[in-house]
Tab-separated table of C-alpha atoms in Angstrom:
chain	number	residue	atom	x	y	z
A	151	MET	CA	105.870	135.909	115.462
A	152	PRO	CA	106.191	134.676	111.891
A	153	THR	CA	103.352	132.677	110.672
A	154	PHE	CA	103.481	129.847	107.834
A	155	LYS	CA	100.766	128.473	106.002
A	156	LEU	CA	102.151	124.588	104.687
A	157	THR	CA	99.736	123.204	101.949
A	158	ILE	CA	100.566	119.235	102.380
A	159	ALA	CA	99.501	116.229	100.553
A	160	TYR	CA	99.213	112.344	102.318
A	161	ASP	CA	98.282	109.038	101.717
A	162	GLY	CA	95.652	108.138	104.853
A	163	THR	CA	96.120	104.315	104.108
A	164	LYS	CA	98.816	104.102	107.452
A	165	PHE	CA	97.709	107.116	109.276
A	166	SER	CA	95.301	107.122	112.159
A	167	GLY	CA	93.857	110.146	110.467
A	168	TRP	CA	95.045	113.927	111.124
A	169	GLN	CA	94.530	114.792	114.653
A	170	ALA	CA	97.570	113.979	117.076
A	171	GLN	CA	97.072	111.143	119.420
A	172	PRO	CA	99.082	108.886	121.893
A	173	ASP	CA	100.637	105.822	120.706
A	174	ARG	CA	99.325	106.260	117.227
A	175	ARG	CA	100.688	107.358	113.787
A	176	THR	CA	98.984	111.006	112.560
A	177	VAL	CA	99.527	113.272	110.148
A	178	GLN	CA	99.790	116.022	112.698
A	179	GLY	CA	102.009	114.143	114.897
A	180	ALA	CA	104.528	113.614	111.974
A	181	VAL	CA	104.337	117.175	110.784
A	182	GLN	CA	104.942	118.492	114.488
A	183	ASP	CA	107.786	115.905	114.815
A	184	ALA	CA	109.682	117.187	111.988
A	185	TRP	CA	109.185	121.045	112.949
A	186	GLN	CA	110.892	120.105	116.132
A	187	LYS	CA	113.585	118.564	114.723
A	188	ILE	CA	114.308	121.340	112.192
A	189	THR	CA	114.094	124.291	114.784
A	190	SER	CA	113.539	122.789	118.401
A	191	GLU	CA	110.359	124.169	119.101
A	192	SER	CA	107.453	122.205	120.216
A	193	VAL	CA	104.596	123.426	118.037
A	194	GLN	CA	100.877	122.591	117.836
A	195	VAL	CA	99.895	123.124	114.179
A	196	THR	CA	96.324	123.600	113.172
A	197	ALA	CA	94.800	121.993	110.148
A	198	SER	CA	91.729	123.220	107.748
A	199	SER	CA	90.095	119.468	108.310
A	200	ARG	CA	90.444	117.216	110.661
A	201	THR	CA	90.552	114.086	108.222
A	202	ASP	CA	90.009	110.485	109.603
A	203	ALA	CA	91.944	107.510	109.355
A	204	GLY	CA	92.149	106.261	106.015
A	205	VAL	CA	91.226	109.647	104.253
A	206	HIS	CA	93.624	111.359	101.842
A	207	ALA	CA	94.582	114.654	100.787
A	208	LEU	CA	96.146	116.633	97.964
A	209	GLY	CA	95.416	120.111	99.637
A	210	GLN	CA	95.328	119.746	103.144
A	211	VAL	CA	96.184	123.420	104.306
A	212	VAL	CA	98.148	123.901	107.750
A	213	GLY	CA	98.897	127.034	109.657
A	214	VAL	CA	101.724	127.269	112.597
A	215	SER	CA	103.498	130.160	114.308
A	216	SER	CA	107.188	129.815	114.452
A	217	ALA	CA	109.890	131.850	116.419
A	218	THR	CA	112.540	130.228	113.452
A	219	HIS	CA	114.701	132.722	111.291
A	220	LEU	CA	114.611	129.891	108.668
A	221	THR	CA	112.694	131.416	105.698
A	222	ALA	CA	109.537	129.369	103.705
A	223	GLU	CA	111.613	127.824	101.242
A	224	GLN	CA	114.078	126.459	103.586
A	225	LEU	CA	111.506	124.962	105.877
A	226	HIS	CA	109.951	123.725	102.929
A	227	ARG	CA	112.917	121.287	102.012
A	228	ALA	CA	113.929	120.420	105.349
A	229	LEU	CA	110.623	119.424	106.543
A	230	ASN	CA	110.465	117.027	102.970
A	231	ALA	CA	113.584	115.722	103.893
A	232	LEU	CA	112.093	114.470	107.164
A	233	LEU	CA	108.433	113.438	106.492
A	234	PRO	CA	107.856	109.949	105.825
A	235	PRO	CA	106.861	108.604	102.365
A	236	ASP	CA	103.225	109.207	102.341
A	237	ALA	CA	103.170	112.676	103.422
A	238	VAL	CA	104.572	115.475	101.578
A	239	VAL	CA	104.700	119.459	101.741
A	240	LYS	CA	103.347	120.987	98.364
A	241	ARG	CA	104.369	124.325	99.414
A	242	VAL	CA	105.052	126.492	102.450
A	243	ASP	CA	104.039	130.657	102.314
A	244	ALA	CA	104.539	133.315	105.371
A	245	VAL	CA	101.336	134.691	105.918
A	246	PRO	CA	100.140	137.239	107.830
A	247	ASP	CA	99.977	137.046	112.075
A	248	GLY	CA	96.250	135.589	113.004
A	249	PHE	CA	95.998	133.225	110.116
A	250	HIS	CA	93.851	130.194	111.265
A	251	ALA	CA	94.172	127.291	108.905
A	252	THR	CA	90.298	126.374	110.284
A	253	TYR	CA	88.480	129.510	111.138
A	254	ASN	CA	89.728	131.682	107.732
A	255	ALA	CA	88.959	129.011	105.381
A	256	VAL	CA	85.840	129.770	103.278
A	257	GLY	CA	85.330	126.761	101.093
A	258	LYS	CA	86.450	123.117	100.532
A	259	ARG	CA	86.627	120.623	97.497
A	260	TYR	CA	86.284	117.337	98.686
A	261	ARG	CA	86.790	114.001	95.977
A	262	TYR	CA	85.149	110.881	96.566
A	263	ARG	CA	86.404	107.733	93.944
A	264	ILE	CA	84.320	104.569	93.065
A	265	HIS	CA	85.235	101.725	91.529
A	266	ASN	CA	82.272	100.198	90.096
A	267	ASP	CA	83.323	96.881	88.569
A	268	ARG	CA	82.506	93.419	89.397
A	269	CYS	CA	86.349	92.704	89.472
A	270	ARG	CA	87.874	93.904	92.714
A	271	PRO	CA	90.577	97.001	92.583
A	272	LEU	CA	94.313	95.770	92.891
A	273	PHE	CA	96.856	98.968	92.410
A	274	ASP	CA	94.102	101.721	93.693
A	275	ARG	CA	92.492	99.747	96.433
A	276	ASP	CA	93.563	101.910	98.987
A	277	THR	CA	91.869	105.331	97.420
A	278	VAL	CA	88.469	103.781	96.007
A	279	TRP	CA	85.295	101.964	97.136
A	280	HIS	CA	84.503	98.882	95.174
A	281	VAL	CA	80.971	98.896	94.417
A	282	PRO	CA	80.369	95.633	92.273
A	283	GLN	CA	77.005	96.151	91.184
A	284	VAL	CA	76.292	98.764	88.662
A	285	LEU	CA	75.631	102.184	89.579
A	286	ASP	CA	73.766	105.261	87.424
A	287	ALA	CA	75.713	108.132	87.470
A	288	ASN	CA	73.187	110.135	85.716
A	289	ALA	CA	70.521	109.529	88.355
A	290	MET	CA	73.352	109.763	91.080
A	291	HIS	CA	74.384	113.180	89.282
A	292	GLN	CA	70.392	114.600	89.127
A	293	ALA	CA	69.742	113.749	92.769
A	294	ALA	CA	72.731	115.304	94.184
A	295	LYS	CA	71.301	118.817	92.574
A	296	VAL	CA	68.698	118.469	95.409
A	297	LEU	CA	71.790	118.863	98.084
A	298	ILE	CA	72.980	121.996	96.799
A	299	GLY	CA	72.052	125.288	98.490
A	300	THR	CA	72.054	126.597	102.228
A	301	HIS	CA	70.295	123.513	104.097
A	302	ASP	CA	70.228	122.109	107.280
A	303	PHE	CA	72.377	118.999	107.033
A	304	ALA	CA	71.697	117.349	110.047
A	305	SER	CA	70.651	114.210	108.284
A	306	PHE	CA	74.250	113.816	106.756
A	307	GLN	CA	76.120	114.149	110.107
A	308	SER	CA	77.783	111.128	112.280
A	309	ALA	CA	77.512	111.552	116.184
A	310	GLY	CA	80.836	112.571	117.847
A	311	SER	CA	81.878	115.795	116.734
A	312	GLU	CA	78.655	118.150	117.402
A	313	ARG	CA	78.470	121.932	115.714
A	314	GLU	CA	76.494	124.598	117.355
A	315	SER	CA	74.722	124.699	113.806
A	316	THR	CA	74.168	121.717	110.920
A	317	VAL	CA	73.730	124.544	108.505
A	318	ARG	CA	76.047	124.668	105.754
A	319	THR	CA	76.217	125.802	102.067
A	320	ILE	CA	76.780	123.187	99.082
A	321	SER	CA	77.604	125.027	95.752
A	322	CYS	CA	78.704	122.162	94.061
A	323	ILE	CA	78.169	118.240	93.613
A	324	GLU	CA	79.407	116.841	90.514
A	325	VAL	CA	79.118	112.987	89.665
A	326	ARG	CA	80.774	111.354	86.483
A	327	ARG	CA	81.913	108.162	85.110
A	328	VAL	CA	85.528	108.765	83.542
A	329	LYS	CA	85.578	108.357	80.375
A	330	GLY	CA	88.421	106.192	79.071
A	331	GLU	CA	90.367	103.083	79.817
A	332	HIS	CA	89.334	103.960	83.166
A	333	GLU	CA	85.037	103.710	82.740
A	334	SER	CA	84.950	101.535	86.127
A	335	LEU	CA	85.715	104.728	87.873
A	336	LEU	CA	83.182	106.825	89.450
A	337	GLU	CA	84.463	110.492	91.014
A	338	ILE	CA	82.400	112.448	93.112
A	339	ASP	CA	82.987	116.097	93.770
A	340	VAL	CA	81.586	118.236	96.801
A	341	GLU	CA	82.429	121.577	97.358
A	342	GLY	CA	80.918	123.829	100.100
A	343	ASN	CA	81.485	126.674	102.218
A	344	GLY	CA	82.128	123.735	105.379
A	345	PHE	CA	81.779	120.447	106.291
A	346	LEU	CA	80.041	118.265	109.068
A	347	TYR	CA	81.503	115.109	110.921
A	348	ASN	CA	81.093	112.406	107.818
A	349	MET	CA	79.164	115.030	106.020
A	350	VAL	CA	80.669	113.884	102.468
A	351	ARG	CA	80.746	110.355	103.361
A	352	ILE	CA	77.343	110.072	104.002
A	353	ILE	CA	76.301	112.200	100.972
A	354	VAL	CA	78.346	109.572	98.947
A	355	GLY	CA	76.384	106.719	100.543
A	356	SER	CA	73.308	107.928	100.247
A	357	LEU	CA	73.718	108.894	96.161
A	358	VAL	CA	75.273	105.169	95.781
A	359	GLU	CA	71.285	104.018	97.199
A	360	VAL	CA	70.252	106.059	94.258
A	361	GLY	CA	72.827	104.546	92.053
A	362	LEU	CA	71.851	100.902	92.627
A	363	GLY	CA	68.166	102.088	91.949
A	364	ARG	CA	66.975	101.391	95.653
A	365	ARG	CA	66.190	105.183	96.372
A	366	ASP	CA	65.237	107.966	93.968
A	367	GLU	CA	65.760	112.230	94.361
A	368	ALA	CA	62.601	112.463	96.219
A	369	TRP	CA	63.907	109.985	99.160
A	370	LEU	CA	67.376	112.129	98.985
A	371	ALA	CA	64.898	115.377	99.334
A	372	ALA	CA	63.098	114.060	102.164
A	373	SER	CA	65.886	112.887	104.270
A	374	LEU	CA	67.826	116.140	103.804
A	375	LYS	CA	64.340	117.450	105.059
A	376	ALA	CA	64.220	115.473	107.740
A	377	CYS	CA	66.732	116.609	109.897
A	378	ASP	CA	67.582	112.686	111.155
A	379	ARG	CA	70.566	110.728	110.781
A	380	ARG	CA	68.283	107.621	110.326
A	381	GLN	CA	66.560	108.878	107.457
A	382	ALA	CA	69.952	108.983	105.246
A	383	GLY	CA	72.226	106.489	103.836
A	384	ARG	CA	75.091	104.701	104.839
A	385	THR	CA	78.592	106.534	105.734
A	386	ALA	CA	80.449	105.209	102.874
A	387	PRO	CA	84.371	104.036	103.766
A	388	PRO	CA	87.135	106.439	104.309
A	389	GLN	CA	89.144	105.433	101.846
A	390	GLY	CA	87.538	107.038	98.754
A	391	LEU	CA	87.418	110.070	100.167
A	392	CYS	CA	90.375	112.981	98.939
A	393	LEU	CA	90.320	116.774	100.183
A	394	MET	CA	91.640	118.190	97.290
A	395	ARG	CA	91.848	121.712	97.876
A	396	VAL	CA	90.823	124.708	100.832
A	397	ASP	CA	90.136	128.452	99.651
A	398	TYR	CA	90.648	131.309	101.785
């Protein structure tokens, strides 16, 4: 049976997350509804990441097996004609049988955006976290280095989606203040081989504590070592988070 790999972008503001839920508007539900209208098939698509309500994506990857005779190009056009305006299929690729968007992923990159200004954001209010107090981006960047590598990230996992192992590898964390006219914007990029539930948002919430001068690098290292969710910072709100890329 043909298998397709869909790369999808969406504005998560008005979606109740990725995963299909009864009587809820979800990205998975929108994709499956569009697929059924095109092929008359009821399929269950799988995604690389089950993003939460309010979380966005530029590079979500979705896998679907189908008996359709339509080409990848035909499916691409048809899906974009039927999907709502806040979701778009960037590309459709035919892939070998057995491809699984979740289990075959070897790495992901997320970006978190913070509007760091006393004045609240307007046009990008649904895609940033507003932190009015001044943040020290350099201190955040330096402190984040203790999280790079292979560690037990139990302190950075919310309850509700327990995993067999809480060990993950982070290959890169970058914290930077965007130069130019948008210097009020901070971007935090986190790349790794996989992430626990709310892991990136808890990392961001912890780094903000450092940026505000309330905590330091030693605290972040101790929080990591504790393997206790109570020792890390708050969970940053969902709207600042975006899934940028998935590697296979």
